[in-house]
């Protein structure tokens, strides 16, 4: 794939909950080599769109295309097998497991051995385990947590737990990475470090990223393209500076002009 290649395309997405329109005819595109941000006020429909992309919600109307294939009706687990990997607003880690064990749970895409191989401890089983261990260590090194690999996950500071969740996503070798408010709860230095890691994911691993985030400074620093949702509709899209100066965006989300 080349930079600018369309990895994800959402066309005419509509979602309603009890008569309330969460998404109204939303068109959205994510491209290879880019970080594409979704911003908007609370309740604008950002997480709902991520849920549609990842298969947690079926749209009332519209289509989702991934690498040219229509995946609108595919279940979540099949999308995961295709490489659509997501983190969530609320931490989804196993607190009583070690840091390394947490990351290993994301290695399912690489496991080729069968249940019988696992029970009999066949050569295929041991080869698969070595493979997963190497991937997990590499992911932890990438986010700076390798030296914490044997710690219980619950003993990590909150900011490091955020990085742990990111490492678990990376070990699955995503074709598309969906990040839902990854900087939520982080302090300034943790947010700066997270931003550097996300940039490296794009630049070194060449993984396209869809980023939902409320930290506008982070969004404007990281993103190649920004979509703005308000009341379930896309009101603006473009490069960060272009969106930042859009009067409709200023009124809807970034604050009234002149305040």
mmCIF file of C-alpha atoms in Angstrom:
data_model
loop_
_atom_site.group_PDB
_atom_site.id
_atom_site.type_symbol
_atom_site.label_atom_id
_atom_site.label_comp_id
_atom_site.label_asym_id
_atom_site.label_seq_id
_atom_site.Cartn_x
_atom_site.Cartn_y
_atom_site.Cartn_z
ATOM 1 C CA UNK A 1 0.000 0.000 0.000
ATOM 2 C CA UNK A 2 1.059 3.589 -0.601
ATOM 3 C CA UNK A 3 0.408 6.700 1.447
ATOM 4 C CA UNK A 4 -3.023 8.067 0.618
ATOM 5 C CA UNK A 5 -4.461 4.642 -0.243
ATOM 6 C CA UNK A 6 -7.997 4.386 1.152
ATOM 7 C CA UNK A 7 -7.987 1.785 3.918
ATOM 8 C CA UNK A 8 -11.395 2.570 5.403
ATOM 9 C CA UNK A 9 -14.453 4.196 3.869
ATOM 10 C CA UNK A 10 -17.779 4.834 5.579
ATOM 11 C CA UNK A 11 -20.601 5.905 3.282
ATOM 12 C CA UNK A 12 -23.944 7.337 4.380
ATOM 13 C CA UNK A 13 -23.805 5.923 7.898
ATOM 14 C CA UNK A 14 -27.003 6.398 9.894
ATOM 15 C CA UNK A 15 -27.568 5.207 13.451
ATOM 16 C CA UNK A 16 -30.568 5.928 15.677
ATOM 17 C CA UNK A 17 -31.266 5.060 19.292
ATOM 18 C CA UNK A 18 -34.917 5.262 20.312
ATOM 19 C CA UNK A 19 -35.708 7.823 17.649
ATOM 20 C CA UNK A 20 -32.642 9.940 18.419
ATOM 21 C CA UNK A 21 -30.242 10.262 15.483
ATOM 22 C CA UNK A 22 -26.724 9.464 16.683
ATOM 23 C CA UNK A 23 -25.245 9.569 13.174
ATOM 24 C CA UNK A 24 -26.788 11.210 10.119
ATOM 25 C CA UNK A 25 -25.459 10.226 6.687
ATOM 26 C CA UNK A 26 -21.839 10.268 7.837
ATOM 27 C CA UNK A 27 -19.108 9.861 5.227
ATOM 28 C CA UNK A 28 -15.643 9.173 6.584
ATOM 29 C CA UNK A 29 -12.347 7.997 5.086
ATOM 30 C CA UNK A 30 -9.057 6.856 6.611
ATOM 31 C CA UNK A 31 -5.950 6.515 4.475
ATOM 32 C CA UNK A 32 -2.773 4.485 4.703
ATOM 33 C CA UNK A 33 0.087 6.401 6.318
ATOM 34 C CA UNK A 34 -2.216 8.941 7.953
ATOM 35 C CA UNK A 35 -3.628 9.760 11.368
ATOM 36 C CA UNK A 36 -7.271 10.719 10.926
ATOM 37 C CA UNK A 37 -8.926 12.410 13.891
ATOM 38 C CA UNK A 38 -12.584 12.556 14.885
ATOM 39 C CA UNK A 39 -13.466 15.471 17.120
ATOM 40 C CA UNK A 40 -16.662 17.036 18.391
ATOM 41 C CA UNK A 41 -18.603 17.805 21.573
ATOM 42 C CA UNK A 42 -19.733 15.082 23.952
ATOM 43 C CA UNK A 43 -22.575 13.157 22.353
ATOM 44 C CA UNK A 44 -21.589 14.199 18.836
ATOM 45 C CA UNK A 45 -21.376 10.562 17.676
ATOM 46 C CA UNK A 46 -17.625 9.938 17.663
ATOM 47 C CA UNK A 47 -17.630 6.729 19.701
ATOM 48 C CA UNK A 48 -20.773 5.566 17.903
ATOM 49 C CA UNK A 49 -18.900 5.804 14.602
ATOM 50 C CA UNK A 50 -15.996 3.808 16.067
ATOM 51 C CA UNK A 51 -18.531 1.214 17.211
ATOM 52 C CA UNK A 52 -19.874 0.980 13.663
ATOM 53 C CA UNK A 53 -16.368 0.623 12.220
ATOM 54 C CA UNK A 54 -15.391 -2.083 14.721
ATOM 55 C CA UNK A 55 -18.703 -3.940 14.370
ATOM 56 C CA UNK A 56 -20.141 -3.344 17.825
ATOM 57 C CA UNK A 57 -23.091 -1.501 16.273
ATOM 58 C CA UNK A 58 -24.836 -2.192 12.967
ATOM 59 C CA UNK A 59 -25.826 0.960 11.087
ATOM 60 C CA UNK A 60 -29.445 1.542 10.151
ATOM 61 C CA UNK A 61 -28.224 2.673 6.766
ATOM 62 C CA UNK A 62 -24.963 2.999 4.899
ATOM 63 C CA UNK A 63 -21.893 0.875 4.274
ATOM 64 C CA UNK A 64 -18.435 0.314 5.742
ATOM 65 C CA UNK A 65 -15.619 -0.675 3.373
ATOM 66 C CA UNK A 66 -12.240 -1.979 4.499
ATOM 67 C CA UNK A 67 -9.467 -2.454 1.954
ATOM 68 C CA UNK A 68 -12.150 -2.337 -0.722
ATOM 69 C CA UNK A 69 -14.382 -5.017 0.818
ATOM 70 C CA UNK A 70 -17.858 -4.298 2.177
ATOM 71 C CA UNK A 71 -17.668 -5.324 5.850
ATOM 72 C CA UNK A 72 -20.937 -3.713 6.974
ATOM 73 C CA UNK A 73 -22.435 -7.039 8.047
ATOM 74 C CA UNK A 74 -19.259 -8.700 9.325
ATOM 75 C CA UNK A 75 -19.158 -9.545 13.055
ATOM 76 C CA UNK A 76 -16.572 -7.930 15.292
ATOM 77 C CA UNK A 77 -14.309 -10.986 15.569
ATOM 78 C CA UNK A 78 -13.946 -11.265 11.796
ATOM 79 C CA UNK A 79 -13.041 -7.595 11.576
ATOM 80 C CA UNK A 80 -10.430 -8.257 14.228
ATOM 81 C CA UNK A 81 -9.027 -11.092 12.148
ATOM 82 C CA UNK A 82 -8.801 -8.676 9.216
ATOM 83 C CA UNK A 83 -6.673 -6.364 11.352
ATOM 84 C CA UNK A 84 -9.122 -3.778 12.733
ATOM 85 C CA UNK A 85 -7.906 -3.298 16.308
ATOM 86 C CA UNK A 86 -9.296 -0.906 18.891
ATOM 87 C CA UNK A 87 -8.623 0.593 22.296
ATOM 88 C CA UNK A 88 -11.422 1.974 24.481
ATOM 89 C CA UNK A 89 -12.127 5.076 26.572
ATOM 90 C CA UNK A 90 -12.203 2.963 29.717
ATOM 91 C CA UNK A 91 -9.146 0.822 30.358
ATOM 92 C CA UNK A 92 -9.642 -2.804 29.343
ATOM 93 C CA UNK A 93 -6.690 -4.515 31.030
ATOM 94 C CA UNK A 94 -6.422 -7.578 33.271
ATOM 95 C CA UNK A 95 -5.341 -6.114 36.582
ATOM 96 C CA UNK A 96 -4.291 -9.387 38.237
ATOM 97 C CA UNK A 97 -2.097 -10.478 35.338
ATOM 98 C CA UNK A 98 1.436 -9.280 34.695
ATOM 99 C CA UNK A 99 2.202 -6.630 32.112
ATOM 100 C CA UNK A 100 3.645 -9.256 29.759
ATOM 101 C CA UNK A 101 0.670 -11.592 30.216
ATOM 102 C CA UNK A 102 -1.679 -8.743 29.336
ATOM 103 C CA UNK A 103 0.112 -8.122 26.069
ATOM 104 C CA UNK A 104 0.173 -11.823 25.235
ATOM 105 C CA UNK A 105 -3.642 -11.852 25.285
ATOM 106 C CA UNK A 106 -3.538 -9.676 22.179
ATOM 107 C CA UNK A 107 -1.459 -12.204 20.276
ATOM 108 C CA UNK A 108 -4.376 -14.330 19.083
ATOM 109 C CA UNK A 109 -3.931 -13.315 15.430
ATOM 110 C CA UNK A 110 -0.502 -14.965 15.419
ATOM 111 C CA UNK A 111 -1.500 -18.237 17.095
ATOM 112 C CA UNK A 112 -1.557 -21.026 14.514
ATOM 113 C CA UNK A 113 -1.458 -24.093 16.744
ATOM 114 C CA UNK A 114 -4.598 -26.053 17.625
ATOM 115 C CA UNK A 115 -6.128 -26.890 20.989
ATOM 116 C CA UNK A 116 -4.677 -30.391 20.632
ATOM 117 C CA UNK A 117 -1.220 -28.895 20.029
ATOM 118 C CA UNK A 118 -1.655 -26.915 23.233
ATOM 119 C CA UNK A 119 -2.707 -29.963 25.248
ATOM 120 C CA UNK A 120 0.092 -32.159 23.890
ATOM 121 C CA UNK A 121 2.721 -29.390 23.909
ATOM 122 C CA UNK A 122 3.726 -30.172 20.333
ATOM 123 C CA UNK A 123 6.576 -28.426 18.473
ATOM 124 C CA UNK A 124 3.963 -26.225 16.768
ATOM 125 C CA UNK A 125 2.761 -25.117 20.197
ATOM 126 C CA UNK A 126 6.231 -24.176 21.432
ATOM 127 C CA UNK A 127 7.064 -22.400 18.171
ATOM 128 C CA UNK A 128 3.848 -20.393 18.448
ATOM 129 C CA UNK A 129 4.570 -19.494 22.069
ATOM 130 C CA UNK A 130 8.085 -18.300 21.228
ATOM 131 C CA UNK A 131 6.703 -16.264 18.361
ATOM 132 C CA UNK A 132 4.082 -14.586 20.573
ATOM 133 C CA UNK A 133 6.599 -13.912 23.333
ATOM 134 C CA UNK A 134 8.910 -12.161 20.886
ATOM 135 C CA UNK A 135 6.048 -10.036 19.544
ATOM 136 C CA UNK A 136 4.915 -9.135 23.055
ATOM 137 C CA UNK A 137 8.403 -8.098 24.152
ATOM 138 C CA UNK A 138 8.817 -5.972 21.029
ATOM 139 C CA UNK A 139 5.496 -4.231 21.658
ATOM 140 C CA UNK A 140 6.419 -3.492 25.272
ATOM 141 C CA UNK A 141 9.802 -2.146 24.214
ATOM 142 C CA UNK A 142 8.101 0.087 21.652
ATOM 143 C CA UNK A 143 5.940 1.795 24.298
ATOM 144 C CA UNK A 144 8.709 1.822 26.927
ATOM 145 C CA UNK A 145 7.346 -0.816 29.309
ATOM 146 C CA UNK A 146 9.685 -3.752 28.710
ATOM 147 C CA UNK A 147 11.390 -3.284 32.077
ATOM 148 C CA UNK A 148 7.954 -3.515 33.756
ATOM 149 C CA UNK A 149 6.989 -6.775 32.045
ATOM 150 C CA UNK A 150 6.860 -8.882 35.233
ATOM 151 C CA UNK A 151 4.889 -6.362 37.304
ATOM 152 C CA UNK A 152 1.195 -6.912 38.020
ATOM 153 C CA UNK A 153 -0.686 -4.598 35.675
ATOM 154 C CA UNK A 154 -2.597 -3.120 38.608
ATOM 155 C CA UNK A 155 0.672 -1.771 40.064
ATOM 156 C CA UNK A 156 1.425 0.373 37.018
ATOM 157 C CA UNK A 157 0.652 4.100 37.175
ATOM 158 C CA UNK A 158 -2.468 5.026 35.218
ATOM 159 C CA UNK A 159 -0.460 6.560 32.377
ATOM 160 C CA UNK A 160 1.541 3.353 31.991
ATOM 161 C CA UNK A 161 -1.667 1.319 31.995
ATOM 162 C CA UNK A 162 -2.757 3.381 28.994
ATOM 163 C CA UNK A 163 0.500 2.448 27.259
ATOM 164 C CA UNK A 164 -0.022 -1.194 28.201
ATOM 165 C CA UNK A 165 -3.372 -1.192 26.429
ATOM 166 C CA UNK A 166 -1.682 0.343 23.395
ATOM 167 C CA UNK A 167 1.046 -2.333 23.446
ATOM 168 C CA UNK A 168 -1.608 -5.055 23.515
ATOM 169 C CA UNK A 169 -3.220 -3.484 20.453
ATOM 170 C CA UNK A 170 0.124 -3.307 18.646
ATOM 171 C CA UNK A 171 0.992 -6.948 19.268
ATOM 172 C CA UNK A 172 -2.018 -7.895 17.143
ATOM 173 C CA UNK A 173 -0.266 -6.181 14.196
ATOM 174 C CA UNK A 174 -3.260 -4.054 13.207
ATOM 175 C CA UNK A 175 -3.984 -3.051 9.653
ATOM 176 C CA UNK A 176 -6.098 -0.227 11.094
ATOM 177 C CA UNK A 177 -5.807 1.079 14.664
ATOM 178 C CA UNK A 178 -8.792 2.767 16.331
ATOM 179 C CA UNK A 179 -7.880 4.851 19.387
ATOM 180 C CA UNK A 180 -10.796 6.051 21.527
ATOM 181 C CA UNK A 181 -9.605 8.913 23.760
ATOM 182 C CA UNK A 182 -6.154 7.436 24.508
ATOM 183 C CA UNK A 183 -5.056 10.568 26.410
ATOM 184 C CA UNK A 184 -8.025 10.595 28.801
ATOM 185 C CA UNK A 185 -6.770 10.967 32.375
ATOM 186 C CA UNK A 186 -3.147 11.635 31.403
ATOM 187 C CA UNK A 187 -1.058 14.552 32.635
ATOM 188 C CA UNK A 188 0.868 16.846 30.291
ATOM 189 C CA UNK A 189 4.113 14.849 30.224
ATOM 190 C CA UNK A 190 2.247 11.557 29.761
ATOM 191 C CA UNK A 191 0.222 13.076 26.927
ATOM 192 C CA UNK A 192 3.383 14.347 25.238
ATOM 193 C CA UNK A 193 4.966 10.891 25.486
ATOM 194 C CA UNK A 194 1.807 9.260 24.131
ATOM 195 C CA UNK A 195 1.824 11.652 21.183
ATOM 196 C CA UNK A 196 5.391 10.695 20.304
ATOM 197 C CA UNK A 197 4.499 6.996 20.419
ATOM 198 C CA UNK A 198 1.437 7.490 18.206
ATOM 199 C CA UNK A 199 3.582 9.383 15.696
ATOM 200 C CA UNK A 200 6.071 6.502 15.698
ATOM 201 C CA UNK A 201 3.259 4.009 15.083
ATOM 202 C CA UNK A 202 2.358 5.934 11.944
ATOM 203 C CA UNK A 203 5.897 6.651 10.761
ATOM 204 C CA UNK A 204 7.725 3.440 11.714
ATOM 205 C CA UNK A 205 5.005 0.795 11.655
ATOM 206 C CA UNK A 206 3.024 2.436 8.834
ATOM 207 C CA UNK A 207 -0.262 1.718 10.597
ATOM 208 C CA UNK A 208 -3.162 4.021 9.692
ATOM 209 C CA UNK A 209 -4.854 5.409 12.803
ATOM 210 C CA UNK A 210 -8.334 6.730 13.550
ATOM 211 C CA UNK A 211 -8.069 8.928 16.628
ATOM 212 C CA UNK A 212 -10.970 10.104 18.802
ATOM 213 C CA UNK A 213 -9.649 12.623 21.293
ATOM 214 C CA UNK A 214 -10.763 15.668 23.322
ATOM 215 C CA UNK A 215 -7.248 17.077 23.784
ATOM 216 C CA UNK A 216 -7.211 19.568 20.926
ATOM 217 C CA UNK A 217 -3.511 20.292 21.288
ATOM 218 C CA UNK A 218 -2.733 16.607 20.790
ATOM 219 C CA UNK A 219 -5.152 16.313 17.876
ATOM 220 C CA UNK A 220 -3.707 19.309 16.055
ATOM 221 C CA UNK A 221 -0.123 18.094 16.556
ATOM 222 C CA UNK A 222 -0.743 14.518 15.476
ATOM 223 C CA UNK A 223 -3.396 14.508 12.800
ATOM 224 C CA UNK A 224 -3.015 14.557 9.052
ATOM 225 C CA UNK A 225 -6.752 15.019 8.584
ATOM 226 C CA UNK A 226 -9.561 15.976 10.960
ATOM 227 C CA UNK A 227 -13.301 15.278 10.791
ATOM 228 C CA UNK A 228 -15.630 17.266 13.029
ATOM 229 C CA UNK A 229 -18.927 15.761 14.183
ATOM 230 C CA UNK A 230 -21.748 17.759 15.731
ATOM 231 C CA UNK A 231 -25.155 16.271 16.527
ATOM 232 C CA UNK A 232 -24.257 13.213 14.470
ATOM 233 C CA UNK A 233 -23.293 15.103 11.314
ATOM 234 C CA UNK A 234 -19.924 15.903 9.758
ATOM 235 C CA UNK A 235 -19.757 19.700 9.795
ATOM 236 C CA UNK A 236 -16.152 20.041 8.622
ATOM 237 C CA UNK A 237 -13.171 18.056 7.423
ATOM 238 C CA UNK A 238 -9.676 18.884 6.274
ATOM 239 C CA UNK A 239 -6.161 19.524 7.495
ATOM 240 C CA UNK A 240 -5.844 20.533 11.164
ATOM 241 C CA UNK A 241 -5.223 24.261 10.569
ATOM 242 C CA UNK A 242 -8.048 24.428 8.067
ATOM 243 C CA UNK A 243 -10.483 22.835 10.515
ATOM 244 C CA UNK A 244 -9.211 24.861 13.447
ATOM 245 C CA UNK A 245 -10.056 28.093 11.623
ATOM 246 C CA UNK A 246 -13.484 26.956 10.422
ATOM 247 C CA UNK A 247 -16.135 29.279 11.961
ATOM 248 C CA UNK A 248 -18.669 26.456 12.272
ATOM 249 C CA UNK A 249 -16.156 24.365 14.182
ATOM 250 C CA UNK A 250 -15.216 27.263 16.425
ATOM 251 C CA UNK A 251 -18.862 27.795 17.308
ATOM 252 C CA UNK A 252 -19.653 24.112 17.781
ATOM 253 C CA UNK A 253 -16.633 22.830 19.653
ATOM 254 C CA UNK A 254 -13.501 24.892 19.994
ATOM 255 C CA UNK A 255 -15.258 27.803 21.698
ATOM 256 C CA UNK A 256 -17.110 30.875 20.499
ATOM 257 C CA UNK A 257 -14.962 33.153 18.353
ATOM 258 C CA UNK A 258 -13.477 35.916 20.390
ATOM 259 C CA UNK A 259 -13.852 34.211 23.784
#
